[in-house]
PDB file of C-alpha atoms in Angstrom:
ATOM      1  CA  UNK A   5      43.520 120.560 120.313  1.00 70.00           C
ATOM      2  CA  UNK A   6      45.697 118.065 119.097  1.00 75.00           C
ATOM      3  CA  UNK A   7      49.329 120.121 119.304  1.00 73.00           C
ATOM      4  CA  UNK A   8      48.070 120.435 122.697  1.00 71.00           C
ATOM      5  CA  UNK A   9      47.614 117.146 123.544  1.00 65.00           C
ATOM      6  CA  UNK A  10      51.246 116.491 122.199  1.00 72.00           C
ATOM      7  CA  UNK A  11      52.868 119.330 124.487  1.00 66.00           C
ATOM      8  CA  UNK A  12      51.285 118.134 127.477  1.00 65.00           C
ATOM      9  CA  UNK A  13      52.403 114.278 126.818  1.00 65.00           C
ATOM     10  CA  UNK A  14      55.825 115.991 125.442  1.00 68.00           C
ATOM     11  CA  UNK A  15      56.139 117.832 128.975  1.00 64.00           C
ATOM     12  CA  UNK A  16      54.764 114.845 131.218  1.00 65.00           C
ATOM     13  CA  UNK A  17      57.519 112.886 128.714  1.00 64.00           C
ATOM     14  CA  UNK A  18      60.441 115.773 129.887  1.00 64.00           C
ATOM     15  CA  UNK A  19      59.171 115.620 133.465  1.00 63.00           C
ATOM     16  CA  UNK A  20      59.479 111.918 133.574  1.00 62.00           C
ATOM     17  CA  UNK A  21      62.823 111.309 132.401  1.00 63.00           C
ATOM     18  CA  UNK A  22      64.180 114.036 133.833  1.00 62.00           C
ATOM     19  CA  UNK A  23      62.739 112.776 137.166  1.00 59.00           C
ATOM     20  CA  UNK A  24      63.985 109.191 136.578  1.00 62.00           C
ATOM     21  CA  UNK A  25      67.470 110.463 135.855  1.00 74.00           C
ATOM     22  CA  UNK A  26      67.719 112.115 139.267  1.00 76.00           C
ATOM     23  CA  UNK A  27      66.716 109.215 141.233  1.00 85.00           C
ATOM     24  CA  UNK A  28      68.898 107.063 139.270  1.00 88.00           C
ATOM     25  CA  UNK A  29      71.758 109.148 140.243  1.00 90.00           C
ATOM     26  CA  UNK A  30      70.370 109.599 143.720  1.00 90.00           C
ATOM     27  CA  UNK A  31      70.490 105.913 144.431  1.00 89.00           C
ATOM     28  CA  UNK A  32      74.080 105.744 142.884  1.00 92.00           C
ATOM     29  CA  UNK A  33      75.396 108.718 145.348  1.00 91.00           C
ATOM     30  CA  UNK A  34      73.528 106.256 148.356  1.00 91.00           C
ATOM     31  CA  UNK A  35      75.286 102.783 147.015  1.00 91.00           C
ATOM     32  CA  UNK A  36      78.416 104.711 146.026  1.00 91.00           C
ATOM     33  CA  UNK A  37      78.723 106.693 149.918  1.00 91.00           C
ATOM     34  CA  UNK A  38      81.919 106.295 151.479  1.00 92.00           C
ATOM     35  CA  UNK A  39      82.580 103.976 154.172  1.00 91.00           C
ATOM     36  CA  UNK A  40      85.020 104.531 157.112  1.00 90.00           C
ATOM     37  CA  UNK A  41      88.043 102.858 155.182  1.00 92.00           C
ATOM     38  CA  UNK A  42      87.311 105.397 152.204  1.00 93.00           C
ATOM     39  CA  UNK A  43      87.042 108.508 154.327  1.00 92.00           C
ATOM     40  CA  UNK A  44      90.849 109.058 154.355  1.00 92.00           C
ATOM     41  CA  UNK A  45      90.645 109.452 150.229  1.00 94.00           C
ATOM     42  CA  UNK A  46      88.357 112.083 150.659  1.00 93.00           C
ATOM     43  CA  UNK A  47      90.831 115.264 150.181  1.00 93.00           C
ATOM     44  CA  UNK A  48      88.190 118.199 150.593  1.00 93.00           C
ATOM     45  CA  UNK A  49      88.250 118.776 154.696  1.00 94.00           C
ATOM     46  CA  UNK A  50      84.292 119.958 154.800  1.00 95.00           C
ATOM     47  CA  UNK A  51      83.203 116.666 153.146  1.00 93.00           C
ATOM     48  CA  UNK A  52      85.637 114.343 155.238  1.00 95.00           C
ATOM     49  CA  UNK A  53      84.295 116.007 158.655  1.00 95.00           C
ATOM     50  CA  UNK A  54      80.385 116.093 156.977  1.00 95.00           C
ATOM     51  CA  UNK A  55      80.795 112.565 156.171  1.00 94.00           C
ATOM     52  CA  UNK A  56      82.627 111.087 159.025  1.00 94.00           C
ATOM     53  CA  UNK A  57      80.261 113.033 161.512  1.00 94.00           C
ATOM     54  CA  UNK A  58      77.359 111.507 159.336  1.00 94.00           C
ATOM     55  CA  UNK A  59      78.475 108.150 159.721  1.00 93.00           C
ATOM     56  CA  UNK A  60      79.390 108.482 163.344  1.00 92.00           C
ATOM     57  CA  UNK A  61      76.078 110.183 164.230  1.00 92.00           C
ATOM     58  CA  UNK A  62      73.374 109.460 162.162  1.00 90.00           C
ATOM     59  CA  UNK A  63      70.338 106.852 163.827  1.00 85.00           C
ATOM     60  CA  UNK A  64      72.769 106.734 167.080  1.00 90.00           C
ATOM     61  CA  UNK A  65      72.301 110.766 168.024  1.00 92.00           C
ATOM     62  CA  UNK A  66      71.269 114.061 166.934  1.00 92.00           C
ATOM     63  CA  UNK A  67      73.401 115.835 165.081  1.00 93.00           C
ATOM     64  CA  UNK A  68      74.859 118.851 166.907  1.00 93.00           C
ATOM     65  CA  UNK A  69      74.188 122.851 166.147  1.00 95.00           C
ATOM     66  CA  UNK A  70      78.002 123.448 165.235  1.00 95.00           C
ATOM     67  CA  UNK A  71      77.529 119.984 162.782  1.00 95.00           C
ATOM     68  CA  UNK A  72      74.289 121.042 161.316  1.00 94.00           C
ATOM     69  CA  UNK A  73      75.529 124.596 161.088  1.00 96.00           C
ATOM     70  CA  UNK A  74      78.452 123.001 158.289  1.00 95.00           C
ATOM     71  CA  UNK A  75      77.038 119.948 156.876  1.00 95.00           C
ATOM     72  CA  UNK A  76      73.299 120.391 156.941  1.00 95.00           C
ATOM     73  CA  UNK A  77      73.347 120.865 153.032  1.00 95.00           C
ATOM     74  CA  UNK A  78      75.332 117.170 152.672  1.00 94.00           C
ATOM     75  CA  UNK A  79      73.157 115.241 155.640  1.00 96.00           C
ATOM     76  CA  UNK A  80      69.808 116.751 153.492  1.00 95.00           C
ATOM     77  CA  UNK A  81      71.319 115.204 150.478  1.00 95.00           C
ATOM     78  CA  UNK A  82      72.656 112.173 152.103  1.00 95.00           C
ATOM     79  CA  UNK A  83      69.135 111.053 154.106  1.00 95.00           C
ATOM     80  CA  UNK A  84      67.129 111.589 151.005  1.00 94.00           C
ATOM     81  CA  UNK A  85      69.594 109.195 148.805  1.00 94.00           C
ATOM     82  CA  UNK A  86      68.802 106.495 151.002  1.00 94.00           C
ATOM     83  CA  UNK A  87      65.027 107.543 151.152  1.00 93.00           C
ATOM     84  CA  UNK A  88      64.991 107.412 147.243  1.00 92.00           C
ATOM     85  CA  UNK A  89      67.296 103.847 147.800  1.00 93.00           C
ATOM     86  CA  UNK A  90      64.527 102.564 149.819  1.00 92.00           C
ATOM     87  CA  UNK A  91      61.667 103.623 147.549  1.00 90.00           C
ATOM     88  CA  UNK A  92      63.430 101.971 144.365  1.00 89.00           C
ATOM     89  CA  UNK A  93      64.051  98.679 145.974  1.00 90.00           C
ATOM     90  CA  UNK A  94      60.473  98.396 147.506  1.00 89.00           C
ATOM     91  CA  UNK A  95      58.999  99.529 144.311  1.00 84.00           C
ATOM     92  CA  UNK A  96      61.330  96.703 142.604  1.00 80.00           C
ATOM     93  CA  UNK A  97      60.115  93.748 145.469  1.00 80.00           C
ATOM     94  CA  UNK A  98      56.268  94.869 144.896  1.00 79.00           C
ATOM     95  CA  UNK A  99      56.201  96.624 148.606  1.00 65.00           C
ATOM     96  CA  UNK A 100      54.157  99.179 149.095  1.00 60.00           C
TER      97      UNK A 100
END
């Protein structure tokens, strides 16, 4: 019963960190996102365009089918960094 106990807490232990580890670098990727003055040090063409069209288009359009088509891994990524952002600093201020 008692080496049970221990792997359950060990695994709820794992889970935890392991959780807390990929928010934390989550919430970096959001603070750390390139701004328009940055995009031109971005040397990879796919993540320029992904990032410039995110910047242009997201909460002022939809994105189109061709844009979705390349980037819809990096906008996924991109909207839940700032979802996990917005999490950590209302569970920081108390607001729920």
């Amino acid at each position: 019963m008692r080496k049970s106990f221990i792997f359950v807490l060990s695994l709820f232990f794992v889970f935890w960190i392991t959780r807390a580890s990929y928010e934390s670098e989550s919430i970096d990727r959001f603070i750390n996102s390139p701004s328009y003055e940055k995009l031109q040090f971005i040397t990879d063409e796919k993540e320029r365009f992904c990032e410039e069209t995110f910047l242009d288009a997201y909460r002022r359009r939809e994105f189109t089918e061709e844009e979705n088509l390349i980037c819809s891994d990096i906008f996924d990524r991109k909207i839940e960094d700032e979802l996990n952002y917005k999490k950590h600093i209302f569970s920081e201020r108390w607001v729920y």
